[in-house]
Coordinates of C-alpha atoms in Angstrom, one line a residue:
X1 CA 0.0 0.0 0.0
X2 CA 1.2 3.5 -0.9
X3 CA -0.3 6.4 1.0
X4 CA -0.2 9.5 -0.9
X5 CA -2.1 12.0 1.0
X6 CA -2.8 12.9 4.7
X7 CA -5.2 15.0 6.6
X8 CA -7.8 16.7 4.6
X9 CA -6.1 19.6 2.7
X10 CA -8.0 21.5 0.2
X11 CA -6.7 23.9 -2.5
X12 CA -6.5 27.6 -1.9
X13 CA -9.7 29.4 -2.8
X14 CA -9.6 30.8 -6.4
X15 CA -10.6 34.2 -5.3
X16 CA -7.3 34.2 -3.0
X17 CA -4.8 33.2 -5.7
X18 CA -4.1 36.6 -7.2
X19 CA -3.5 38.0 -3.7
X20 CA -1.4 35.2 -2.6
X21 CA 0.8 35.2 -5.7
X22 CA 1.0 39.1 -5.4
X23 CA 2.1 38.6 -1.7
X24 CA 4.8 36.3 -2.8
X25 CA 6.2 38.6 -5.4
X26 CA 6.0 41.6 -3.1
X27 CA 7.8 39.8 -0.3
X28 CA 10.6 38.8 -2.7
X29 CA 11.0 42.3 -4.0
X30 CA 11.1 43.7 -0.4
X31 CA 14.2 41.4 0.2
X32 CA 15.9 42.5 -3.0
X33 CA 14.9 39.7 -5.3
X34 CA 13.4 40.3 -8.7
X35 CA 10.2 38.4 -9.0
X36 CA 8.3 39.6 -12.2
X37 CA 6.6 36.2 -12.8
X38 CA 5.1 33.6 -10.4
X39 CA 4.6 30.2 -11.7
X40 CA 2.1 27.9 -9.7
X41 CA 3.8 24.4 -9.0
X42 CA 1.4 23.1 -6.4
X43 CA -2.0 24.3 -4.8
X44 CA -3.0 22.4 -1.7
X45 CA -3.0 23.7 1.8
X46 CA -0.2 26.0 0.8
X47 CA 0.5 27.7 -2.6
X48 CA 3.9 26.7 -4.0
X49 CA 5.3 29.2 -6.6
X50 CA 8.5 29.4 -8.6
X51 CA 9.3 33.1 -8.8
X52 CA 11.3 34.3 -11.7
X53 CA 13.9 35.7 -12.8
X54 CA 15.3 35.3 -9.2
X55 CA 14.5 31.5 -9.3
X56 CA 13.3 31.2 -5.8
X57 CA 10.4 28.9 -4.6
X58 CA 7.9 30.7 -2.4
X59 CA 5.4 28.9 -0.2
X60 CA 2.2 30.9 0.8
X61 CA -0.5 30.2 3.4
X62 CA -3.2 32.0 5.0
X63 CA -1.9 33.3 8.4
X64 CA -4.5 31.4 10.3
X65 CA -3.7 28.1 8.6
X66 CA 0.2 27.9 8.9
X67 CA 3.0 26.6 11.2
X68 CA 5.7 28.2 9.0
X69 CA 8.0 29.2 11.9
X70 CA 8.4 25.7 13.0
X71 CA 9.0 24.5 9.4
X72 CA 11.7 27.3 9.0
X73 CA 13.4 26.4 12.3
X74 CA 13.4 22.7 11.6
X75 CA 14.8 23.1 8.1
X76 CA 17.6 25.2 9.4
X77 CA 18.5 22.8 12.1
X78 CA 18.2 19.8 10.1
X79 CA 20.4 21.2 7.4
X80 CA 23.0 22.0 10.0
X81 CA 23.4 18.2 10.8
X82 CA 23.4 17.3 7.3
X83 CA 20.0 15.9 6.9
X84 CA 18.5 15.6 3.4
X85 CA 15.9 18.5 3.5
X86 CA 15.1 21.3 1.1
X87 CA 17.1 24.3 2.0
X88 CA 15.9 27.9 2.5
X89 CA 16.6 30.5 -0.1
X90 CA 20.3 31.4 0.3
X91 CA 20.3 35.0 -0.8
X92 CA 17.9 36.3 2.0
X93 CA 17.8 35.9 5.7
X94 CA 15.8 33.0 6.8
X95 CA 12.4 33.9 8.1
X96 CA 8.6 34.0 8.0
X97 CA 7.1 37.0 6.2
X98 CA 3.4 38.3 6.7
X99 CA 1.8 40.3 3.9
X100 CA -1.8 40.9 3.1
X101 CA -3.0 38.2 5.4
X102 CA -0.6 35.6 4.1
X103 CA 2.5 34.0 5.4
X104 CA 5.4 33.7 2.8
X105 CA 8.5 31.5 3.2
X106 CA 11.4 31.5 0.7
X107 CA 13.1 28.3 -0.4
X108 CA 15.8 27.1 -2.8
X109 CA 14.2 26.0 -6.2
X110 CA 15.7 22.6 -7.3
X111 CA 15.6 21.6 -10.9
X112 CA 14.0 18.1 -10.9
X113 CA 16.2 15.0 -11.6
X114 CA 16.1 13.5 -15.0
X115 CA 14.3 10.5 -13.5
X116 CA 11.3 11.6 -11.2
X117 CA 11.2 8.4 -9.4
X118 CA 13.5 7.9 -6.3
X119 CA 14.7 4.2 -6.2
X120 CA 13.5 2.4 -3.0
X121 CA 17.1 2.1 -1.6
X122 CA 17.8 5.8 -2.0
X123 CA 14.4 6.7 -0.6
X124 CA 15.1 4.4 2.5
X125 CA 18.6 5.9 2.9
X126 CA 17.2 9.4 2.8
X127 CA 14.6 8.6 5.3
X128 CA 17.1 6.8 7.6
X129 CA 19.4 9.9 7.4
X130 CA 16.4 12.2 8.1
X131 CA 15.4 10.3 11.2
X132 CA 19.0 10.2 12.3
X133 CA 19.2 14.1 12.2
X134 CA 15.8 14.4 13.9
X135 CA 17.1 12.4 16.8
X136 CA 19.7 15.1 17.4
X137 CA 17.0 17.7 17.9
X138 CA 15.1 18.6 21.0
X139 CA 12.0 20.4 19.6
X140 CA 8.4 20.3 20.9
X141 CA 6.1 18.3 18.7
X142 CA 2.8 16.6 19.2
X143 CA 2.4 12.8 19.3
X144 CA 1.1 11.0 16.2
X145 CA -2.0 10.0 18.4
X146 CA -3.1 13.6 18.3
X147 CA -4.0 13.0 14.7
X148 CA -5.9 9.7 15.7
X149 CA -7.9 11.9 18.1
X150 CA -8.7 14.4 15.3
X151 CA -9.9 11.5 13.0
X152 CA -12.0 10.0 15.7
X153 CA -13.7 13.4 16.5
X154 CA -14.4 13.7 12.7
X155 CA -16.1 10.4 12.8
X156 CA -18.2 11.5 15.7
X157 CA -19.2 14.5 13.8
X158 CA -22.0 13.4 11.5
X159 CA -22.6 17.0 10.2
X160 CA -19.0 16.8 8.8
X161 CA -19.3 13.3 7.6
X162 CA -22.9 12.9 6.3
X163 CA -22.4 10.6 3.6
X164 CA -20.3 7.9 5.6
X165 CA -22.4 4.8 6.1
X166 CA -22.8 3.9 9.9
X167 CA -21.3 0.4 9.5
X168 CA -18.3 1.9 7.9
X169 CA -18.2 4.8 10.6
X170 CA -18.0 1.9 13.2
X171 CA -15.3 0.1 11.3
X172 CA -13.2 3.2 10.9
X173 CA -13.7 4.0 14.8
X174 CA -12.9 0.5 15.9
X175 CA -9.9 0.3 13.7
X176 CA -8.5 3.6 14.9
X177 CA -9.2 2.6 18.6
X178 CA -7.7 -0.8 18.5
X179 CA -4.6 0.0 16.5
X180 CA -3.9 2.9 18.6
X181 CA -4.0 0.8 21.6
X182 CA -1.9 -2.1 20.0
X183 CA 0.8 0.5 18.9
X184 CA 0.9 2.0 22.3
X185 CA 1.1 -1.2 24.2
X186 CA 4.4 -2.2 22.3
X187 CA 6.3 0.5 24.2
X188 CA 8.6 1.2 21.2
X189 CA 10.8 4.3 21.6
X190 CA 9.4 7.6 20.1
X191 CA 11.4 10.0 18.3
X192 CA 10.8 13.2 16.1
X193 CA 9.4 12.2 12.8
X194 CA 8.7 13.8 9.5
X195 CA 4.9 12.9 9.8
X196 CA 4.1 12.3 6.1
X197 CA 7.2 11.2 4.2
X198 CA 5.2 10.1 1.2
X199 CA 6.5 10.5 -2.4
X200 CA 4.6 13.7 -2.7
X201 CA 6.9 15.2 -0.1
X202 CA 10.3 13.9 -1.4
X203 CA 12.0 15.8 -4.2
X204 CA 14.0 14.0 -6.8
X205 CA 16.8 16.3 -7.4
X206 CA 20.2 16.1 -9.2
X207 CA 22.0 16.1 -5.8
X208 CA 19.8 13.5 -4.4
X209 CA 16.5 13.0 -2.7
X210 CA 15.3 15.8 -0.4
X211 CA 12.3 16.0 2.0
X212 CA 9.9 19.0 2.2
X213 CA 6.8 19.9 4.0
X214 CA 8.3 19.7 7.6
X215 CA 5.2 21.3 9.1
X216 CA 3.7 17.7 9.5
X217 CA 6.4 16.6 12.0
X218 CA 5.3 14.6 15.0
X219 CA 6.6 12.0 17.7
X220 CA 6.2 8.3 17.3
X221 CA 8.0 5.2 16.1
X222 CA 9.8 5.3 12.9
X223 CA 7.4 2.6 11.7
X224 CA 4.7 5.5 11.6
X225 CA 6.8 7.3 9.1
X226 CA 7.4 4.2 7.1
X227 CA 3.8 3.6 6.9
X228 CA 3.3 6.7 4.7
X229 CA 6.1 5.5 2.2
X230 CA 5.7 2.9 -0.6
X231 CA 5.8 -0.6 0.7
X232 CA 9.2 -1.6 -0.7
X233 CA 10.9 1.2 1.2
X234 CA 10.9 -0.7 4.4
X235 CA 12.8 -3.4 2.8
X236 CA 15.8 -1.1 2.7
X237 CA 15.4 0.4 6.2
X238 CA 17.2 -1.5 8.9
X239 CA 15.8 -2.8 12.1
X240 CA 12.2 -2.4 11.5
X241 CA 9.5 -4.1 13.6
X242 CA 7.4 -5.6 10.8
X243 CA 4.4 -6.3 13.1
X244 CA 4.4 -2.7 14.3
X245 CA 4.8 -1.5 10.7
X246 CA 1.8 -3.5 9.7
X247 CA -0.3 -1.9 12.5
X248 CA 0.9 1.5 11.5
X249 CA 0.1 1.1 7.8
X250 CA -3.6 0.1 8.8
X251 CA -3.8 2.9 11.2
X252 CA -2.7 5.4 8.6
X253 CA -5.1 3.9 6.1
X254 CA -7.9 4.3 8.5
X255 CA -7.0 7.8 9.1
X256 CA -6.7 9.0 5.5
X257 CA -10.0 7.2 4.7
X258 CA -11.6 9.2 7.4
X259 CA -10.3 12.5 6.0
X260 CA -11.7 11.7 2.6
X261 CA -15.2 11.4 4.1
X262 CA -15.0 15.0 5.4
X263 CA -17.5 17.1 3.5
X264 CA -14.9 19.8 3.2
X265 CA -12.4 17.6 1.7
X266 CA -11.3 18.6 -1.8
X267 CA -8.8 15.9 -2.9
X268 CA -9.6 14.9 -6.6
X269 CA -11.3 11.5 -6.7
X270 CA -11.4 11.4 -2.9
X271 CA -14.6 9.6 -2.6
X272 CA -13.5 6.9 -5.0
X273 CA -10.3 6.4 -3.0
X274 CA -12.3 6.4 0.3
X275 CA -14.4 3.5 -1.1
X276 CA -11.3 1.7 -2.3
X277 CA -9.6 2.0 1.1
X278 CA -12.6 0.9 2.9
X279 CA -12.6 -2.2 1.0
X280 CA -9.0 -2.8 2.1
X281 CA -9.9 -2.2 5.8
X282 CA -12.8 -4.6 5.6
X283 CA -10.5 -7.2 4.3
X284 CA -8.0 -6.6 6.9
X285 CA -10.8 -6.8 9.7
X286 CA -12.0 -10.2 8.3
X287 CA -8.6 -11.6 8.2
X288 CA -8.0 -10.5 11.8
X289 CA -11.0 -12.4 13.1

């Protein structure tokens, strides 16, 4: 199983796009960078832009929906210990910039590698090195179980999940509840994690794979991070508890399935994916009996 998306993230409202792009260009200009053009690279919970001709990457989010300061600090500290993370823009002082109701951060733009696919061994090596760097940091972060709590609250809110059948609601709630307990009872050591190191958060660059989107960091066992990566990555990651990884994969599957039933979710084909993932959870539940 490959998990490609996490908690419900909708694209920025079309009405906000021009303002967000203008905020990014104005921020760059205020820092001495020439940004005559802004090319949209990704539009999710954050707007990601390539600014030209300065060739800097800008990430823009509404002030109320961001944790940019944490992401900037983590990127700086992880880079200092040699972790494979995308770097902040080198020509400006690192920081978080507020403008017109948006928060803007500026990053290095990386030309994509000739092959967009990161081989499993290289993916696992990058994640291993990221985890090693994170073990050197002492930063506050929520436990992964906070996400489980949010998923369970969403399931309990029928106004937010009106199209979810009651039998499936019970299946999801029981799966989240039982796996949270099983993972906790293992007593595995927790550490700082990326939180969602799926392929969408890994850049294939000519200098090697680099992780982005550090705003999702949390604490938990490394198997929780591996549960977000393609299945074959774990084959190249040393000293993994395979039973714990199995439980984490099912837990993550139950969480992302829950997010897809949120009436505010805007993931393309979200309901189709939700139905497919529910089928997998039903199969896993039947096998466990």
